[in-house]
Coordinates of C-alpha atoms in Angstrom, one line a residue:
M1 CA 53.5 66.3 110.8
P2 CA 52.0 69.6 109.8
D3 CA 49.1 71.4 111.2
P4 CA 46.9 72.6 108.3
S5 CA 44.5 74.5 110.6
V6 CA 46.6 77.6 111.4
Y7 CA 46.9 79.2 108.0
P8 CA 44.2 78.2 105.4
G9 CA 45.7 76.5 102.3
A10 CA 49.1 76.1 104.0
D11 CA 51.0 73.6 106.3
Y12 CA 52.2 75.0 109.6
Y13 CA 55.1 73.7 111.8
D14 CA 56.3 74.8 115.2
V15 CA 60.0 74.0 115.5
T16 CA 62.3 74.5 118.4
M17 CA 66.1 74.5 118.5
R18 CA 67.3 73.0 121.7
K19 CA 70.0 71.0 123.4
G20 CA 69.8 67.2 123.6
T21 CA 71.9 64.0 123.8
W22 CA 72.8 61.6 121.0
R23 CA 75.0 58.5 120.6
F24 CA 76.8 58.6 117.2
H25 CA 77.9 55.0 117.6
R26 CA 77.1 52.0 119.9
D27 CA 80.7 52.1 121.2
L28 CA 80.6 55.8 121.9
G29 CA 79.1 57.3 125.0
P30 CA 76.3 59.9 124.7
A31 CA 77.2 63.3 123.3
T32 CA 75.6 66.7 124.0
V33 CA 74.2 67.9 120.7
W34 CA 71.9 70.6 119.3
G35 CA 69.0 69.8 117.0
Y36 CA 65.5 70.8 115.8
W37 CA 62.4 69.5 117.4
A38 CA 58.9 69.8 115.8
K39 CA 55.7 70.1 117.9
H40 CA 53.3 67.3 117.3
P41 CA 50.1 69.0 116.2
H42 CA 47.9 66.5 118.0
D43 CA 49.9 65.7 121.1
P44 CA 51.6 68.7 122.8
H45 CA 53.6 66.2 125.0
K46 CA 55.2 64.4 122.0
A47 CA 57.9 66.4 120.1
I48 CA 59.2 65.1 116.8
G49 CA 63.0 64.9 116.5
M50 CA 66.2 62.9 117.3
G51 CA 68.3 65.4 119.3
Y52 CA 70.8 65.7 116.5
L53 CA 69.9 67.2 113.1
G54 CA 66.2 67.9 112.6
P55 CA 63.1 66.1 111.3
T56 CA 62.6 65.9 107.5
I57 CA 60.0 68.4 106.3
S58 CA 58.1 66.9 103.3
V59 CA 55.9 69.4 101.4
T60 CA 53.8 69.3 98.3
K61 CA 54.8 71.6 95.5
D62 CA 53.1 74.9 95.3
R63 CA 51.4 74.4 98.8
P64 CA 53.0 77.0 101.1
T65 CA 54.6 76.2 104.4
V66 CA 54.8 78.5 107.5
V67 CA 57.2 77.7 110.2
K68 CA 57.6 79.3 113.6
W69 CA 61.3 78.8 114.6
R70 CA 62.0 79.0 118.3
N71 CA 65.4 79.3 120.0
E72 CA 65.7 77.5 123.3
L73 CA 69.4 76.8 123.1
P74 CA 71.8 77.5 125.9
T75 CA 73.3 81.0 126.1
T76 CA 76.7 79.5 126.4
H77 CA 78.0 77.8 123.3
M78 CA 79.0 74.1 123.0
F79 CA 82.3 75.4 121.6
Q80 CA 82.6 78.5 123.6
S81 CA 86.4 78.6 123.4
V82 CA 86.0 79.2 119.6
V83 CA 83.5 81.9 120.2
D84 CA 85.8 83.6 122.7
G85 CA 88.7 83.3 120.2
I86 CA 86.5 85.1 117.5
R87 CA 85.5 87.8 120.0
G88 CA 89.1 88.1 121.2
G89 CA 90.5 88.8 117.7
D90 CA 92.3 85.5 117.1
P91 CA 93.8 86.1 113.6
Q92 CA 93.0 82.5 112.5
L93 CA 89.3 82.9 113.4
T94 CA 88.3 86.6 113.3
P95 CA 87.6 88.3 110.0
V96 CA 90.0 91.1 109.2
A97 CA 88.8 93.7 106.7
P98 CA 91.1 94.6 103.9
P99 CA 92.0 98.3 103.6
P100 CA 90.4 100.7 103.4
Y101 CA 87.6 99.0 105.3
K102 CA 87.4 98.7 109.1
S103 CA 86.8 95.4 110.8
E104 CA 83.6 94.8 112.7
P105 CA 82.9 92.1 115.3
P106 CA 80.5 89.4 113.8
F107 CA 78.4 89.3 116.9
P108 CA 77.8 91.5 120.0
K109 CA 79.7 91.2 123.2
N110 CA 76.6 89.9 125.1
V111 CA 75.9 87.1 122.6
N112 CA 77.6 83.7 122.7
V113 CA 74.8 81.9 120.8
W114 CA 72.4 83.1 118.1
N115 CA 70.7 81.4 115.3
V116 CA 68.6 81.8 112.2
V117 CA 67.3 79.2 109.9
H118 CA 68.0 79.3 106.1
Q119 CA 65.9 77.2 103.7
H120 CA 68.8 76.2 101.4
G121 CA 67.6 76.2 97.7
G122 CA 64.3 77.9 98.5
F123 CA 62.5 80.3 96.3
T124 CA 61.9 82.6 99.2
A125 CA 61.1 86.3 99.9
P126 CA 64.1 87.9 101.7
Q127 CA 62.4 88.4 105.0
S128 CA 62.0 84.6 105.3
D129 CA 65.4 83.7 103.7
G130 CA 67.3 83.3 107.0
A131 CA 70.2 85.6 106.2
P132 CA 72.9 85.9 108.9
L133 CA 71.9 89.4 110.0
H134 CA 68.4 88.0 110.8
S135 CA 70.0 86.1 113.7
F136 CA 68.2 86.0 117.1
S137 CA 69.5 84.6 120.4
P138 CA 67.8 82.3 123.1
D139 CA 67.4 85.4 125.3
G140 CA 65.9 87.5 122.6
V141 CA 69.0 89.6 121.3
H142 CA 68.4 90.5 117.6
A143 CA 70.9 91.1 114.8
E144 CA 70.6 94.4 112.9
S145 CA 68.3 93.0 110.2
Y146 CA 66.2 90.6 112.3
T147 CA 62.7 90.2 110.8
T148 CA 59.7 88.1 111.3
L149 CA 56.3 87.7 109.8
E150 CA 53.3 88.2 112.2
P151 CA 55.3 90.1 114.8
G152 CA 52.5 90.1 117.2
K153 CA 52.6 86.3 117.4
V154 CA 56.2 85.8 118.4
E155 CA 58.4 86.1 121.5
P156 CA 61.8 87.8 121.2
N157 CA 63.4 84.3 120.8
E158 CA 61.1 83.4 117.8
A159 CA 60.6 84.2 114.2
I160 CA 58.0 83.1 111.7
C161 CA 58.9 82.3 108.1
A162 CA 56.8 81.5 105.1
Y163 CA 58.0 79.3 102.2
T164 CA 56.4 79.3 98.7
N165 CA 57.4 75.6 97.9
R166 CA 57.3 76.7 94.2
E167 CA 60.6 74.9 93.5
L168 CA 60.7 71.9 91.2
S169 CA 60.5 68.5 92.8
S170 CA 63.7 68.4 94.7
M171 CA 65.6 67.9 98.0
L172 CA 66.4 71.2 99.7
W173 CA 67.6 71.4 103.3
Y174 CA 67.4 73.8 106.2
H175 CA 70.3 74.7 108.4
D176 CA 71.6 77.3 110.8
H177 CA 72.9 80.6 109.3
G178 CA 73.9 82.4 112.5
M179 CA 76.1 85.4 111.9
G180 CA 79.7 84.7 112.6
M181 CA 79.0 81.1 114.1
T182 CA 77.3 79.1 111.3
S183 CA 80.1 76.7 111.2
L184 CA 79.9 75.9 115.0
N185 CA 76.1 75.8 115.0
V186 CA 75.8 73.4 112.0
Y187 CA 78.6 71.2 113.6
A188 CA 76.6 71.0 116.7
G189 CA 73.8 69.5 114.8
L190 CA 71.5 72.2 113.4
A191 CA 70.6 70.9 109.9
G192 CA 67.7 68.9 108.4
L193 CA 66.1 67.8 105.0
Y194 CA 63.3 69.6 103.3
L195 CA 61.7 67.5 100.4
V196 CA 59.6 69.3 97.8
R197 CA 57.3 66.6 96.3
D198 CA 55.3 66.9 93.1
P199 CA 52.3 64.4 92.7
A200 CA 53.1 64.1 89.0
D201 CA 56.3 62.2 90.1
E202 CA 54.1 59.2 91.1
R203 CA 53.9 58.2 87.5
L204 CA 57.7 58.0 86.9
G205 CA 58.1 54.7 88.6
L206 CA 60.8 55.8 91.1
P207 CA 61.7 53.8 94.2
Q208 CA 59.7 55.2 97.2
G209 CA 58.9 54.6 100.8
E210 CA 61.6 52.5 102.5
Y211 CA 63.4 52.3 99.2
E212 CA 64.0 56.0 99.0
V213 CA 66.7 56.7 101.5
P214 CA 68.1 60.2 102.2
L215 CA 71.7 60.2 103.3
V216 CA 73.1 63.3 105.2
L217 CA 77.0 63.0 105.0
Q218 CA 79.1 64.7 107.5
D219 CA 82.5 64.4 109.1
R220 CA 83.1 64.7 112.8
T221 CA 85.7 64.1 115.6
F222 CA 85.0 62.7 119.0
H223 CA 86.5 62.8 122.4
K224 CA 87.1 59.5 124.0
D225 CA 83.8 59.8 126.0
G226 CA 81.8 60.1 122.7
S227 CA 81.3 63.9 122.8
L228 CA 81.8 66.1 119.9
A229 CA 85.2 67.7 119.4
Y230 CA 85.5 70.7 117.1
T231 CA 89.1 70.5 115.9
M232 CA 89.0 72.6 112.7
T233 CA 90.8 75.4 114.5
Q234 CA 93.9 73.0 114.5
Q235 CA 93.3 71.0 111.3
E236 CA 91.4 70.8 108.0
G237 CA 88.3 68.5 108.3
E238 CA 87.4 66.0 110.8
D239 CA 88.3 62.2 111.0
T240 CA 85.1 60.2 111.2
P241 CA 82.3 59.7 108.7
V242 CA 78.8 60.3 110.1
V243 CA 75.6 59.5 108.0
N244 CA 72.3 60.6 109.3
G245 CA 73.9 61.1 112.7
K246 CA 75.6 57.7 112.9
A247 CA 79.3 56.9 112.5
Y248 CA 80.2 54.1 110.1
P249 CA 76.6 52.9 109.7
F250 CA 75.1 50.1 107.5
L251 CA 71.8 49.7 105.8
A252 CA 70.3 46.3 105.2
V253 CA 68.9 46.3 101.6
E254 CA 67.0 44.0 99.3
P255 CA 68.4 42.9 95.9
R256 CA 66.5 45.7 94.0
R257 CA 66.7 49.3 93.0
Y258 CA 67.0 52.0 95.7
R259 CA 66.8 55.8 95.3
L260 CA 69.6 57.4 97.5
R261 CA 69.3 61.2 98.0
I262 CA 72.6 62.4 99.2
L263 CA 73.4 65.7 100.9
N264 CA 76.9 66.8 101.7
A265 CA 76.3 68.6 105.0
S266 CA 80.0 68.7 106.0
N267 CA 81.5 71.9 107.1
E268 CA 84.5 71.7 104.8
R269 CA 85.0 68.3 103.2
F270 CA 84.4 67.4 99.5
W271 CA 83.6 63.7 99.0
R272 CA 84.6 61.7 95.9
L273 CA 82.1 58.8 96.2
R274 CA 81.8 55.3 94.6
F275 CA 80.1 52.0 95.5
D276 CA 82.8 49.3 96.0
V277 CA 81.9 45.6 95.7
P278 CA 84.0 42.5 96.3
R279 CA 86.1 41.6 93.3
D280 CA 84.4 38.2 92.7
V281 CA 80.9 39.8 92.3
L282 CA 81.3 42.1 89.2
P283 CA 83.9 42.3 86.4
Q284 CA 85.0 45.6 87.9
P285 CA 85.2 46.4 91.6
T286 CA 82.8 49.3 91.4
L287 CA 79.0 49.2 91.1
P288 CA 77.6 51.6 88.5
F289 CA 74.8 53.8 89.4
W290 CA 72.5 56.4 87.7
L291 CA 72.4 60.1 88.5
I292 CA 68.8 61.4 88.1
G293 CA 68.9 64.8 89.9
T294 CA 71.0 67.5 91.4
D295 CA 70.4 70.5 93.7
G296 CA 67.4 71.9 91.8
G297 CA 65.7 68.7 90.8
F298 CA 65.6 66.0 88.0
R299 CA 67.9 66.0 85.1
A300 CA 68.5 63.4 82.3
P301 CA 69.7 60.0 83.7
L302 CA 73.4 59.6 83.5
R303 CA 75.2 56.4 84.2
M304 CA 78.2 56.9 86.5
L305 CA 81.0 55.2 88.5
N306 CA 81.8 58.0 90.8
F307 CA 81.2 61.6 91.5
L308 CA 82.6 64.6 93.4
I309 CA 80.2 66.4 95.8
G310 CA 81.1 69.7 97.5
S311 CA 79.6 71.1 100.7
A312 CA 75.8 71.8 100.4
E313 CA 75.5 69.9 97.0
R314 CA 72.8 67.2 96.6
Y315 CA 72.9 64.2 94.3
D316 CA 69.8 62.0 93.5
L317 CA 70.9 58.5 92.6
I318 CA 69.3 55.2 91.5
V319 CA 71.5 52.3 92.8
D320 CA 70.6 48.7 91.7
F321 CA 71.6 46.0 94.1
S322 CA 69.7 43.3 92.2
R323 CA 72.9 41.8 90.7
M324 CA 74.4 41.4 94.2
P325 CA 74.4 37.8 95.7
M326 CA 72.7 37.7 99.1
G327 CA 75.2 38.5 101.8
T328 CA 77.2 40.9 99.6
N329 CA 78.5 44.1 101.3
V330 CA 78.6 47.2 99.1
T331 CA 80.8 49.9 100.6
L332 CA 80.2 53.6 100.0
T333 CA 83.8 54.8 99.6
N334 CA 85.6 58.1 99.5
Y335 CA 88.8 58.5 97.6
N336 CA 91.1 61.1 96.1
A337 CA 89.4 64.0 97.9
P338 CA 91.7 65.4 100.5
V339 CA 90.6 68.3 102.8
H340 CA 90.8 71.0 101.7
Y341 CA 90.1 69.8 98.2
P342 CA 92.1 69.2 96.0
G343 CA 95.4 69.4 97.9
G344 CA 94.8 69.8 101.6
G345 CA 96.2 67.8 104.5
G346 CA 93.2 66.9 106.6
P347 CA 92.5 63.5 107.9
E348 CA 91.6 60.9 105.3
I349 CA 88.3 59.1 105.3
S350 CA 87.9 56.2 103.1
E351 CA 85.0 53.9 104.2
I352 CA 81.8 55.8 104.9
M353 CA 79.0 53.2 105.2
Q354 CA 77.8 49.8 104.0
F355 CA 74.8 48.5 102.1
R356 CA 74.3 44.9 103.2
V357 CA 72.3 42.8 100.8
T358 CA 70.7 40.6 103.4
E359 CA 66.9 41.3 103.1
P360 CA 64.7 39.0 100.9
L361 CA 63.1 40.7 98.0
S362 CA 59.6 42.0 99.1
A363 CA 56.4 40.4 97.7
G364 CA 55.7 41.6 94.2
G365 CA 59.4 42.2 93.4
D366 CA 60.8 45.4 92.1
R367 CA 58.3 47.1 89.8
T368 CA 60.2 50.5 89.5
T369 CA 61.2 51.9 86.1
P370 CA 64.8 50.9 85.0
P371 CA 66.9 54.1 85.0
E372 CA 67.7 53.9 81.4
K373 CA 63.9 54.0 80.6
L374 CA 63.0 56.9 83.0
K375 CA 61.2 59.7 81.4
L376 CA 62.3 62.7 83.6
P377 CA 61.7 66.3 82.9
E378 CA 64.2 67.8 80.5
V379 CA 66.4 70.6 81.6
A380 CA 66.7 73.1 78.8
P381 CA 69.9 75.1 78.7
I382 CA 69.7 78.7 79.7
E383 CA 70.9 80.6 76.6
P384 CA 72.9 83.9 77.2
E385 CA 71.1 86.8 75.5
P386 CA 73.1 89.4 73.6
G387 CA 74.6 92.0 75.9
I388 CA 73.9 89.9 79.0
R389 CA 75.4 91.4 82.2
R390 CA 78.6 89.7 83.5
R391 CA 79.5 90.1 87.1
E392 CA 82.9 89.2 88.5
W393 CA 83.5 87.8 92.0
V394 CA 87.2 87.6 92.9
L395 CA 88.0 85.2 95.8
Y396 CA 90.4 87.5 97.4
Q397 CA 92.9 86.4 100.2
H398 CA 95.8 88.6 100.9
E399 CA 97.8 85.8 102.6
L400 CA 97.6 82.1 103.3
F401 CA 95.2 81.4 106.2
G402 CA 94.2 85.1 106.1
T403 CA 90.6 86.4 105.8
M404 CA 88.8 85.7 102.5
T405 CA 86.4 88.1 100.9
F406 CA 84.6 88.7 97.5
N407 CA 86.3 91.5 95.6
A408 CA 88.2 92.6 98.8
V409 CA 85.0 93.9 100.4
P410 CA 83.8 92.7 103.9
F411 CA 80.4 91.2 104.2
M412 CA 79.3 93.9 106.6
E413 CA 79.6 96.6 103.9
P414 CA 76.3 97.5 102.3
S415 CA 75.4 95.9 99.0
Q416 CA 77.2 97.3 95.9
D417 CA 75.7 94.9 93.3
F418 CA 72.3 95.9 92.0
I419 CA 70.5 93.5 89.7
K420 CA 67.4 94.4 87.7
A421 CA 64.3 92.3 88.5
G422 CA 63.6 89.8 85.7
S423 CA 67.1 89.9 84.3
T424 CA 69.5 87.0 83.9
E425 CA 73.2 87.3 84.4
I426 CA 76.6 85.5 84.0
W427 CA 78.5 85.4 87.2
E428 CA 82.2 84.6 87.0
Y429 CA 83.9 83.3 90.2
I430 CA 87.6 84.1 89.7
N431 CA 89.6 81.8 92.0
P432 CA 93.4 82.4 92.0
N433 CA 93.8 80.3 95.2
H434 CA 94.9 76.7 95.7
D435 CA 91.5 75.5 97.2
A436 CA 88.2 74.7 95.5
H437 CA 85.2 76.5 97.1
P438 CA 81.5 75.6 96.8
M439 CA 79.6 78.7 96.1
H440 CA 76.0 79.0 97.0
V441 CA 73.6 81.7 95.7
H442 CA 70.4 82.3 97.7
L443 CA 66.9 82.5 96.0
I444 CA 67.9 81.3 92.5
N445 CA 68.9 78.2 90.6
F446 CA 71.4 78.5 87.8
Q447 CA 73.4 76.3 85.4
V448 CA 77.1 75.9 85.0
L449 CA 78.2 77.6 81.9
N450 CA 81.9 76.7 81.7
R451 CA 85.3 77.0 83.3
Q452 CA 88.5 78.4 82.1
P453 CA 92.1 78.3 83.5
I454 CA 93.7 81.5 84.4
D455 CA 97.3 82.8 85.2
A456 CA 96.5 82.7 88.9
A457 CA 99.9 84.2 90.1
G458 CA 99.8 87.0 87.5
Y459 CA 96.2 87.8 88.3
Q460 CA 96.7 87.9 92.0
A461 CA 99.7 90.1 91.8
D462 CA 98.0 92.6 89.5
Y463 CA 94.8 92.5 91.5
E464 CA 97.0 93.4 94.6
K465 CA 98.4 96.3 92.7
W466 CA 95.0 97.5 91.8
L467 CA 93.9 97.4 95.4
D468 CA 96.9 99.2 96.5
G469 CA 96.4 101.8 93.8
G470 CA 93.1 102.9 95.1
R471 CA 90.7 100.5 93.2
R472 CA 90.0 102.8 90.3
P473 CA 87.4 100.9 88.1
E474 CA 89.2 101.9 84.9
D475 CA 92.4 100.2 86.1
R476 CA 90.9 96.9 87.3
P477 CA 92.7 93.9 85.9
V478 CA 90.8 92.6 82.7
L479 CA 90.1 88.9 83.2
A480 CA 90.5 88.1 79.4
N481 CA 94.2 89.1 79.7
Y482 CA 94.9 86.2 82.2
L483 CA 93.1 83.3 80.5
T484 CA 95.5 80.5 79.8
G485 CA 93.3 78.0 77.9
P486 CA 90.0 77.5 76.1
P487 CA 86.6 77.3 78.0
I488 CA 85.9 73.8 79.6
P489 CA 82.4 72.6 79.5
P490 CA 80.6 71.7 82.6
D491 CA 81.3 68.4 84.3
P492 CA 78.9 65.7 83.0
D493 CA 77.0 65.6 86.3
E494 CA 76.6 69.4 86.2
A495 CA 75.5 69.8 82.5
R496 CA 71.9 70.4 81.9
S497 CA 71.3 70.5 85.6
Y498 CA 69.7 73.0 88.0
K499 CA 72.1 74.1 90.7
D500 CA 72.2 76.4 93.7
T501 CA 75.8 75.5 94.7
V502 CA 78.8 75.2 92.3
K503 CA 82.4 74.1 92.7
S504 CA 84.8 77.0 92.0
Y505 CA 88.0 75.1 91.2
P506 CA 91.5 76.6 92.0
E507 CA 93.3 78.8 89.4
T508 CA 90.1 78.9 87.4
V509 CA 87.3 81.1 86.5
T510 CA 84.0 79.3 86.9
R511 CA 81.0 80.8 85.1
I512 CA 77.4 80.3 85.9
I513 CA 74.3 81.6 84.1
T514 CA 71.3 82.4 86.3
Q515 CA 67.7 82.0 85.9
E516 CA 65.6 85.2 86.1
F517 CA 66.1 87.2 89.3
S518 CA 62.4 87.3 90.1
P519 CA 61.6 86.9 93.8
P520 CA 58.1 85.8 95.0
T521 CA 56.1 89.1 95.2
G522 CA 52.6 87.7 96.0
T523 CA 51.3 87.2 99.5
I524 CA 52.2 83.8 101.0
A525 CA 49.7 81.8 103.1
S526 CA 47.5 85.0 103.4
I527 CA 50.1 86.5 105.7
P528 CA 50.4 90.4 105.3
G529 CA 53.9 91.5 104.4
S530 CA 55.0 87.9 103.4
G531 CA 55.9 88.8 99.7
T532 CA 58.9 90.6 98.3
T533 CA 59.0 94.3 97.9
L534 CA 61.9 95.9 96.0
P535 CA 64.7 96.6 96.5
A536 CA 65.3 93.1 98.0
T537 CA 68.7 92.0 99.2
Y538 CA 69.9 88.4 99.3
I539 CA 73.5 86.9 99.7
H540 CA 75.9 84.4 98.2
H541 CA 78.8 82.8 99.9
C542 CA 81.3 79.9 100.1
H543 CA 79.6 76.9 101.6
I544 CA 82.8 75.8 103.4
L545 CA 81.2 77.1 106.6
E546 CA 84.5 78.2 108.2
H547 CA 85.2 80.3 105.1
E548 CA 81.6 81.8 105.2
D549 CA 82.2 82.8 108.8
D550 CA 85.5 84.2 107.9
D551 CA 83.9 86.7 105.5
L552 CA 83.7 84.9 102.1
M553 CA 80.1 86.2 101.7
R554 CA 78.5 89.3 100.2
P555 CA 75.0 90.7 99.8
W556 CA 73.4 91.6 96.4
T557 CA 70.2 93.4 95.7
I558 CA 67.3 93.1 93.2
V559 CA 66.0 96.4 92.1
G560 CA 63.0 97.5 90.0
T561 CA 63.5 98.1 86.3
D562 CA 64.0 101.8 87.1
G563 CA 67.1 100.8 89.0
D564 CA 66.0 102.6 92.2
H565 CA 67.8 101.2 95.3
E566 CA 67.6 104.2 97.6
G567 CA 68.0 103.4 101.2
D568 CA 69.1 99.8 100.7
G569 CA 71.9 98.2 102.9
H570 CA 71.9 94.6 103.8
G571 CA 68.1 94.9 103.8
K572 CA 65.4 92.6 104.9

């Protein structure tokens, strides 16, 4: 519930991160969790939240939002032993810089908990982007690039951010991005949904109200008393599916169309999802559905039987239960997606949740538009211009289970990639490893251009020689010499879609083409200093959160057309 009286023409929220309790299942005891709580603008004694995760923020396109984020979490972490391991130099947990760089601790000795909120998928000025080095602790310790709007209106454990809401109609999300401990903080519960709504969507005839259901997919492990167990220091992935904070839930549905908006908010797990039905209900045991949107908004409807969703990706689906006899259980099933994908050895999860067709069809029936007749906004392909800049990002890992970096450069090193404002680029994620990685780029949407197989072993060996030889630019391995097959078009669910996260498959170069690098420069919600000034630094990173914490993350900087980037580091 926003307060529109604080900033004219904008919605204001006051949101606090704090500890709470939550039952993940009726057969489990209460667990200590972290979550976001929003202040009720009309009743100061009634906070809005669950304890785990955060309230869904629903905004109107082009109407700005301002949020004061407050940190009232404990100063000792829920998973303090992992924090101690990182601080103590545990080689499985602590980022180790490749030569010739020196390793730096990801957080100070006097900090066990710090946080910052990132609006994932947002068109946001850098000072409100929630980058890791904007972190702040419950007792007011600030990371090196901490920033806030309206500094005279915040305490040391607070920050004010302004969001443009100039995105297309889409489902974004917000989550913790604390430097060095994002994985732990999100696992504890710090994530929530952010819906950008366009009034023009009302004429599309989509399911809405109780028939539009967001599903936040995660995997978790529990102690016998029901408390959260963080076991990813011992294994890949967790063992129990959790949807909207509940383990193995069900949803009672009517025999009609539903809009399911799915977010993969797992730390590490990819899910390959389908809707299984009893064999005597349909000729095939899988219920077809329609994909109508991805990370950045609507796309042309696509009829599908299954899809693979990486960490942080969103899929917008229409699922029709009208052909299901009353009493039918439709099971959301995960299959052929080990952790780490595609060849890991983590715990398998098959059944996730059920849709039980037990509710009578509401009065008036289903008047929504059949998916095959939907008139959704077209996504025009971004065409490469002659001479477009190509930028290579090598997923470098010296040894198995060792630290991962982009281009063998630690995150804490200043930005080395300068992008002219208003330009578009092709980014090539070169992955010679055996795992897939979901790559997220802050600020912009992009399209998947293609993928191409590479001689991974040959490229890795020659890249190592190049590093050992002093990294002379003229001697860097030329990607074209290691390609082993023709370009592969985007997956059907990616084609003609706006994305902010892409699957970088193993032994493959994955190419994306960006929209223009044009951050919001105007004043937001009449707040001085809320727009972007150049140079402006953002980041990109793997959204396997443990990989992000282990240094698979780099800054990049937008500069003016004169190319001036004097004084820029990680920036604000």
